[in-house]
Amino acid sequence: RYEILGVAGRGGMGVVYKARDRETGETVAVKVIKADILADPVVLERFKNELRLAHRITHRNVCRIHDFNRAGSVAYITMEYVEGESLREILKRGGPMEPQHGLAVARQICSALREAHLEGVVHRDLKPENVMLDRSGTVKVMDFGVARSLEAGATRLTAHLVGTPAYMAPEQAAGKAVDQRTDIYALGLNLYEMFTGVPAVRGQTMAEVILKQMQETPPRPSSVVPSLPASLEAAILRCLEKDPARRFQSVDDCESALGGETATGSAPAAAPTAPRSWLMLWVGLALGGLLVAGVVAYIAMTGSPGRPAAPPRPAPASQAPVAPPTEQPPKPAQPAADPLKTRIRDQMAQAGKA
């Protein structure tokens, strides 16, 4: 069914070929499993179970597994073929990544791990060789579930994990229970290498590397790249906590910490809100002052609001024209007029004239 077009890569499990599916015409990757791995039926069954679990993961940042097949004594996996480079090849060629590029890759790795963890799958073998970038820069994380099935036969298959201890969490290296935080530790190891260009943990032998993973804290990334942003270094170091309880507890937490970085590696500045607040305050005060001034002017022109203007009061008797005195017979004395009645009468007279 498959026409082999060439060798795409080699790994601890076997050889990966680029092939064409004669049935569909698609280009696929065919991973042929080493014979000694297939010799143990218990390990093989666990391996198949993990592949079935990994097959459920459907995400743009996960390399899709198609099928597991046998052809005589040969067992192989077919999967999505990614036209691009592995993260290992990119780091070898270009050295440390700039923060903007590295963070774009890191967020896509986080997206792939999040989807896997939602499906109950722990990768356990996240390393630069298992992270591919296609020609458009899209990340594809590969080999979900495979490392877990190999670990099930750790004593039998130790030789097949050469190189992998450099990306193992302490609890995984010690043979203890693992969960999503194990992948977060491995993510920290990958981030360390992406931004510094060197592995976080190095040793002459596999045993030395495993011992360092369990007991030693890696040098601070800024000791390798002094210009590395402090917030990015803090996120990497938290991923690399030896105690899983002290790490980020989920990929979301880790991605949020990474999300505080910008293209220049510094935290994005908050929008300047204070000047706008003062401007609005001054505008409000000015409008309020104009309103008060208008009300005062209106009252001055029309009188108090809600009360009619008082009619003009008659001039006092002392201001009336004085006629020359004439001889008149004396009149009997009149009782003094009530001032209140006089005022009311005068107002009514004025209203009648109006």
Short mmCIF file of C-alpha atoms in Angstrom, two decimals:
data_model
loop_
_atom_site.label_atom_id
_atom_site.label_comp_id
_atom_site.label_asym_id
_atom_site.label_seq_id
_atom_site.Cartn_x
_atom_site.Cartn_y
_atom_site.Cartn_z
CA ARG A 1 0.00 0.00 0.00
CA TYR A 2 2.84 2.42 0.78
CA GLU A 3 5.51 3.50 -1.64
CA ILE A 4 8.68 4.40 0.28
CA LEU A 5 10.10 7.73 -0.91
CA GLY A 6 13.05 8.01 1.47
CA VAL A 7 14.26 7.99 5.07
CA ALA A 8 12.80 10.85 7.11
CA GLY A 9 14.57 10.12 10.40
CA ARG A 10 15.80 7.58 12.93
CA GLY A 11 15.04 7.23 16.61
CA GLY A 12 15.06 4.92 19.58
CA MET A 13 11.96 3.10 18.35
CA GLY A 14 13.00 2.58 14.77
CA VAL A 15 13.25 4.23 11.37
CA VAL A 16 10.78 6.78 9.99
CA TYR A 17 10.18 6.78 6.23
CA LYS A 18 8.52 9.30 3.99
CA ALA A 19 5.97 7.37 1.91
CA ARG A 20 3.06 7.78 -0.46
CA ASP A 21 -0.24 6.08 0.29
CA ARG A 22 -1.24 4.40 -2.98
CA GLU A 23 -4.89 4.27 -1.89
CA THR A 24 -5.32 7.97 -1.12
CA GLY A 25 -2.35 9.55 -2.85
CA GLU A 26 -1.35 11.30 0.40
CA THR A 27 2.19 11.65 1.64
CA VAL A 28 2.52 10.03 5.07
CA ALA A 29 5.21 9.08 7.57
CA VAL A 30 5.74 5.37 8.23
CA LYS A 31 7.54 4.47 11.45
CA VAL A 32 8.85 0.89 11.43
CA ILE A 33 9.18 -0.45 14.98
CA LYS A 34 12.38 -2.23 15.98
CA ALA A 35 12.08 -5.98 16.22
CA ASP A 36 13.40 -6.22 19.78
CA ILE A 37 10.62 -3.94 21.00
CA LEU A 38 8.07 -6.25 19.42
CA ALA A 39 9.61 -9.34 21.04
CA ASP A 40 7.87 -8.73 24.39
CA PRO A 41 4.11 -9.24 23.90
CA VAL A 42 3.27 -7.39 27.14
CA VAL A 43 5.20 -4.30 26.07
CA LEU A 44 3.71 -4.52 22.59
CA GLU A 45 0.15 -4.62 23.94
CA ARG A 46 0.75 -1.64 26.20
CA PHE A 47 2.30 0.16 23.25
CA LYS A 48 -0.80 -0.48 21.13
CA ASN A 49 -3.09 0.70 23.93
CA GLU A 50 -1.17 3.95 24.20
CA LEU A 51 -1.36 4.44 20.45
CA ARG A 52 -5.12 4.00 20.57
CA LEU A 53 -5.29 6.61 23.31
CA ALA A 54 -3.04 9.00 21.39
CA HIS A 55 -5.17 8.47 18.28
CA ARG A 56 -8.00 10.35 20.01
CA ILE A 57 -5.99 13.58 20.09
CA THR A 58 -7.09 15.83 17.25
CA HIS A 59 -5.40 19.21 17.24
CA ARG A 60 -3.60 21.37 14.71
CA ASN A 61 -0.43 21.29 16.87
CA VAL A 62 -0.39 17.51 17.27
CA CYS A 63 1.02 15.19 14.64
CA ARG A 64 -1.92 12.96 13.78
CA ILE A 65 -1.47 9.17 14.15
CA HIS A 66 -3.35 7.26 11.45
CA ASP A 67 -2.95 3.55 12.14
CA PHE A 68 -0.92 0.63 13.52
CA ASN A 69 -0.31 -2.23 11.12
CA ARG A 70 1.65 -5.42 10.62
CA ALA A 71 3.15 -6.85 7.47
CA GLY A 72 4.55 -10.27 8.32
CA SER A 73 7.16 -9.75 11.03
CA VAL A 74 7.24 -5.98 10.52
CA ALA A 75 5.10 -3.66 12.65
CA TYR A 76 4.71 0.00 11.72
CA ILE A 77 2.77 3.15 12.49
CA THR A 78 1.43 5.52 9.86
CA MET A 79 1.09 9.16 10.76
CA GLU A 80 0.87 12.66 9.36
CA TYR A 81 3.97 13.68 7.45
CA VAL A 82 5.29 17.10 8.41
CA GLU A 83 7.29 18.92 5.77
CA GLY A 84 9.70 20.98 7.85
CA GLU A 85 12.37 20.77 10.54
CA SER A 86 12.56 19.53 14.09
CA LEU A 87 13.21 21.95 16.91
CA ARG A 88 16.54 20.17 17.38
CA GLU A 89 17.60 20.99 13.82
CA ILE A 90 16.52 24.62 14.21
CA LEU A 91 18.51 25.05 17.43
CA LYS A 92 21.59 23.41 15.94
CA ARG A 93 21.47 25.73 12.94
CA GLY A 94 20.46 29.01 14.57
CA GLY A 95 21.32 28.80 18.27
CA PRO A 96 19.12 30.47 20.93
CA MET A 97 15.77 31.81 19.78
CA GLU A 98 14.77 35.44 20.07
CA PRO A 99 11.97 35.93 22.65
CA GLN A 100 9.33 36.73 20.02
CA HIS A 101 10.00 33.61 17.94
CA GLY A 102 10.57 31.33 20.92
CA LEU A 103 7.37 32.40 22.65
CA ALA A 104 5.35 31.79 19.48
CA VAL A 105 6.71 28.23 19.40
CA ALA A 106 6.21 27.75 23.16
CA ARG A 107 2.55 28.74 23.03
CA GLN A 108 1.88 26.20 20.29
CA ILE A 109 3.59 23.46 22.31
CA CYS A 110 1.37 24.45 25.24
CA SER A 111 -1.71 24.14 23.01
CA ALA A 112 -0.70 20.61 22.00
CA LEU A 113 -0.05 19.53 25.59
CA ARG A 114 -3.33 21.03 26.77
CA GLU A 115 -5.28 18.95 24.26
CA ALA A 116 -3.39 15.81 25.23
CA HIS A 117 -3.95 16.35 28.94
CA LEU A 118 -7.67 16.88 28.34
CA GLU A 119 -7.67 13.41 26.77
CA GLY A 120 -5.77 11.95 29.72
CA VAL A 121 -2.54 11.49 27.77
CA VAL A 122 0.84 12.38 29.29
CA HIS A 123 3.53 12.71 26.64
CA ARG A 124 6.51 11.75 28.84
CA ASP A 125 9.02 12.24 26.05
CA LEU A 126 8.77 15.89 25.09
CA LYS A 127 12.10 16.89 23.58
CA PRO A 128 13.32 18.99 20.63
CA GLU A 129 13.42 15.91 18.39
CA ASN A 130 9.68 15.41 18.93
CA VAL A 131 8.71 19.01 18.10
CA MET A 132 8.40 19.75 14.39
CA LEU A 133 7.86 23.10 12.68
CA ASP A 134 6.40 23.07 9.18
CA ARG A 135 7.22 25.58 6.46
CA SER A 136 4.60 28.04 7.73
CA GLY A 137 5.90 27.93 11.32
CA THR A 138 3.12 25.71 12.67
CA VAL A 139 4.29 23.43 15.49
CA LYS A 140 3.53 19.72 15.42
CA VAL A 141 4.26 17.73 18.60
CA MET A 142 4.92 14.06 17.85
CA ASP A 143 4.97 10.65 19.57
CA PHE A 144 2.23 11.10 22.16
CA GLY A 145 1.87 8.10 24.41
CA VAL A 146 4.82 6.20 22.98
CA ALA A 147 7.25 7.03 25.78
CA ARG A 148 4.73 5.97 28.39
CA SER A 149 4.38 2.50 26.93
CA LEU A 150 8.13 2.12 26.75
CA GLU A 151 8.47 3.14 30.36
CA ALA A 152 6.11 0.32 31.32
CA GLY A 153 9.01 -1.99 30.57
CA ALA A 154 11.69 0.31 31.97
CA THR A 155 14.04 -2.44 33.08
CA ARG A 156 13.75 -4.26 29.79
CA LEU A 157 13.91 -1.22 27.50
CA THR A 158 16.37 1.13 29.17
CA ALA A 159 18.70 0.96 26.18
CA HIS A 160 16.00 2.43 23.96
CA LEU A 161 15.80 5.65 26.03
CA VAL A 162 19.31 6.94 25.22
CA GLY A 163 19.26 10.74 25.23
CA THR A 164 15.77 10.97 26.71
CA PRO A 165 16.90 11.32 30.38
CA ALA A 166 17.97 14.89 29.57
CA TYR A 167 14.25 15.69 29.27
CA MET A 168 12.86 13.58 32.12
CA ALA A 169 11.19 14.93 35.22
CA PRO A 170 12.70 13.75 38.54
CA GLU A 171 9.66 11.64 39.42
CA GLN A 172 9.77 10.00 36.00
CA ALA A 173 13.49 9.25 36.32
CA ALA A 174 12.84 7.74 39.76
CA GLY A 175 10.06 5.50 38.41
CA LYS A 176 7.33 7.26 40.42
CA ALA A 177 3.80 8.19 39.35
CA VAL A 178 3.57 10.87 36.66
CA ASP A 179 0.88 13.29 35.55
CA GLN A 180 0.54 16.49 33.50
CA ARG A 181 3.15 18.20 35.70
CA THR A 182 5.72 15.74 34.35
CA ASP A 183 5.16 17.21 30.89
CA ILE A 184 5.41 20.72 32.36
CA TYR A 185 8.89 19.89 33.69
CA ALA A 186 9.89 18.62 30.25
CA LEU A 187 8.42 21.78 28.73
CA GLY A 188 10.69 23.81 31.03
CA LEU A 189 13.72 21.83 29.82
CA ASN A 190 12.75 22.55 26.21
CA LEU A 191 12.19 26.25 26.94
CA TYR A 192 15.56 26.46 28.68
CA GLU A 193 17.30 25.10 25.60
CA MET A 194 15.23 27.19 23.19
CA PHE A 195 16.20 30.47 24.85
CA THR A 196 19.80 29.66 25.88
CA GLY A 197 20.94 27.27 23.14
CA VAL A 198 22.26 24.72 25.67
CA PRO A 199 20.59 21.84 27.56
CA ALA A 200 19.60 22.54 31.14
CA VAL A 201 21.02 19.24 32.34
CA ARG A 202 24.17 17.68 30.94
CA GLY A 203 26.32 14.71 31.91
CA GLN A 204 28.81 12.22 30.56
CA THR A 205 26.58 9.21 31.18
CA MET A 206 22.87 8.48 31.36
CA ALA A 207 23.20 7.73 35.09
CA GLU A 208 24.86 11.10 35.70
CA VAL A 209 22.11 12.93 33.83
CA ILE A 210 19.37 11.11 35.74
CA LEU A 211 21.08 11.87 39.06
CA LYS A 212 21.30 15.56 38.16
CA GLN A 213 17.63 15.64 37.18
CA MET A 214 16.73 14.32 40.62
CA GLN A 215 19.15 16.33 42.78
CA GLU A 216 20.62 19.40 41.07
CA THR A 217 19.09 22.71 40.04
CA PRO A 218 20.19 23.88 36.58
CA PRO A 219 22.11 27.18 36.26
CA ARG A 220 19.86 30.19 35.86
CA PRO A 221 19.12 30.83 32.17
CA SER A 222 20.28 34.44 32.57
CA SER A 223 23.76 33.14 33.46
CA VAL A 224 23.91 31.91 29.87
CA VAL A 225 21.94 34.73 28.19
CA PRO A 226 22.12 37.83 30.43
CA SER A 227 19.57 39.71 28.31
CA LEU A 228 16.86 37.11 28.93
CA PRO A 229 13.76 38.84 30.40
CA ALA A 230 13.34 38.19 34.12
CA SER A 231 9.69 37.12 33.78
CA LEU A 232 10.60 34.53 31.14
CA GLU A 233 13.39 33.16 33.31
CA ALA A 234 11.01 32.94 36.27
CA ALA A 235 8.51 30.91 34.22
CA ILE A 236 11.23 28.49 33.07
CA LEU A 237 12.57 27.99 36.57
CA ARG A 238 9.12 27.33 37.97
CA CYS A 239 8.60 24.62 35.37
CA LEU A 240 11.85 23.05 36.58
CA GLU A 241 10.94 22.78 40.25
CA LYS A 242 11.93 19.34 41.56
CA ASP A 243 8.72 19.05 43.59
CA PRO A 244 5.71 18.75 41.25
CA ALA A 245 3.58 20.69 43.77
CA ARG A 246 5.82 23.74 43.26
CA ARG A 247 5.56 23.73 39.47
CA PHE A 248 2.78 25.19 37.40
CA GLN A 249 -0.15 22.89 38.02
CA SER A 250 -1.49 23.10 34.47
CA VAL A 251 -0.36 24.12 31.01
CA ASP A 252 -2.81 27.04 31.22
CA ASP A 253 -0.91 28.42 34.23
CA CYS A 254 2.37 28.10 32.39
CA GLU A 255 1.06 29.70 29.22
CA SER A 256 -0.37 32.61 31.22
CA ALA A 257 3.07 33.25 32.70
CA LEU A 258 4.61 33.14 29.24
CA GLY A 259 1.85 35.35 27.86
CA GLY A 260 3.16 38.35 29.79
CA GLU A 261 6.01 38.68 27.31
CA THR A 262 6.02 40.91 24.24
CA ALA A 263 8.16 40.95 21.14
CA THR A 264 10.90 42.77 23.04
CA GLY A 265 10.70 40.38 25.97
CA SER A 266 9.28 42.87 28.44
CA ALA A 267 5.89 42.91 30.04
CA PRO A 268 3.36 44.94 28.05
CA ALA A 269 2.81 48.40 29.48
CA ALA A 270 -0.59 49.21 30.88
CA ALA A 271 -2.67 51.65 28.89
CA PRO A 272 -2.28 55.22 30.22
CA THR A 273 -5.64 55.78 31.86
CA ALA A 274 -4.81 58.59 34.32
CA PRO A 275 -4.57 61.45 31.76
CA ARG A 276 -7.93 60.51 30.29
CA SER A 277 -9.51 60.45 33.75
CA TRP A 278 -8.22 63.96 34.56
CA LEU A 279 -9.45 65.28 31.21
CA MET A 280 -12.93 63.93 31.83
CA LEU A 281 -12.91 65.46 35.32
CA TRP A 282 -12.02 68.93 34.03
CA VAL A 283 -14.60 68.74 31.25
CA GLY A 284 -17.24 67.77 33.81
CA LEU A 285 -16.32 70.63 36.11
CA ALA A 286 -16.41 73.15 33.25
CA LEU A 287 -19.82 72.00 32.08
CA GLY A 288 -21.11 72.08 35.64
CA GLY A 289 -19.83 75.65 36.07
CA LEU A 290 -21.55 76.80 32.88
CA LEU A 291 -24.80 75.22 34.02
CA VAL A 292 -24.67 76.95 37.42
CA ALA A 293 -23.83 80.29 35.79
CA GLY A 294 -26.81 79.94 33.43
CA VAL A 295 -29.18 79.18 36.28
CA VAL A 296 -27.96 82.19 38.26
CA ALA A 297 -28.37 84.47 35.23
CA TYR A 298 -31.87 83.17 34.61
CA ILE A 299 -32.91 83.79 38.21
CA ALA A 300 -31.45 87.28 38.09
CA MET A 301 -33.54 88.09 35.01
CA THR A 302 -36.82 86.42 35.90
CA GLY A 303 -36.86 86.16 39.66
CA SER A 304 -36.78 83.13 41.88
CA PRO A 305 -37.81 79.92 40.13
CA GLY A 306 -41.38 78.85 40.88
CA ARG A 307 -42.53 82.32 42.17
CA PRO A 308 -44.08 85.14 40.04
CA ALA A 309 -42.24 88.40 40.01
CA ALA A 310 -43.57 90.80 42.61
CA PRO A 311 -45.49 93.80 41.13
CA PRO A 312 -43.81 97.18 41.53
CA ARG A 313 -44.64 98.76 44.84
CA PRO A 314 -46.27 102.24 44.77
CA ALA A 315 -44.02 105.09 45.51
CA PRO A 316 -44.06 106.18 49.16
CA ALA A 317 -46.29 109.10 50.04
CA SER A 318 -43.24 111.20 50.84
CA GLN A 319 -42.23 111.01 47.14
CA ALA A 320 -45.67 112.19 45.73
CA PRO A 321 -45.93 115.82 44.39
CA VAL A 322 -46.88 118.29 47.09
CA ALA A 323 -49.77 120.69 46.22
CA PRO A 324 -49.76 124.19 47.66
CA PRO A 325 -51.76 124.44 50.83
CA THR A 326 -55.36 125.80 50.59
CA GLU A 327 -57.74 126.89 53.23
CA GLN A 328 -60.03 123.98 54.04
CA PRO A 329 -62.38 123.49 56.93
CA PRO A 330 -61.00 120.98 59.41
CA LYS A 331 -62.10 117.36 58.89
CA PRO A 332 -62.91 114.97 61.60
CA ALA A 333 -60.02 112.59 62.49
CA GLN A 334 -60.03 109.21 60.63
CA PRO A 335 -58.82 106.01 62.20
CA ALA A 336 -55.29 104.87 61.03
CA ALA A 337 -55.36 102.53 58.00
CA ASP A 338 -54.21 98.95 58.39
CA PRO A 339 -50.85 98.73 56.45
CA LEU A 340 -51.44 95.09 55.35
CA LYS A 341 -54.91 95.90 53.96
CA THR A 342 -53.52 98.92 52.21
CA ARG A 343 -50.78 96.86 50.52
CA ILE A 344 -53.25 94.20 49.36
CA ARG A 345 -55.63 96.86 48.02
CA ASP A 346 -52.82 98.58 46.14
CA GLN A 347 -51.67 95.27 44.56
CA MET A 348 -55.23 94.46 43.47
CA ALA A 349 -55.54 97.89 41.91
CA GLN A 350 -52.33 97.47 40.01
CA ALA A 351 -53.45 94.01 38.78
CA GLY A 352 -56.76 95.53 37.56
CA LYS A 353 -54.91 98.15 35.51
CA ALA A 354 -52.75 95.48 33.98
#
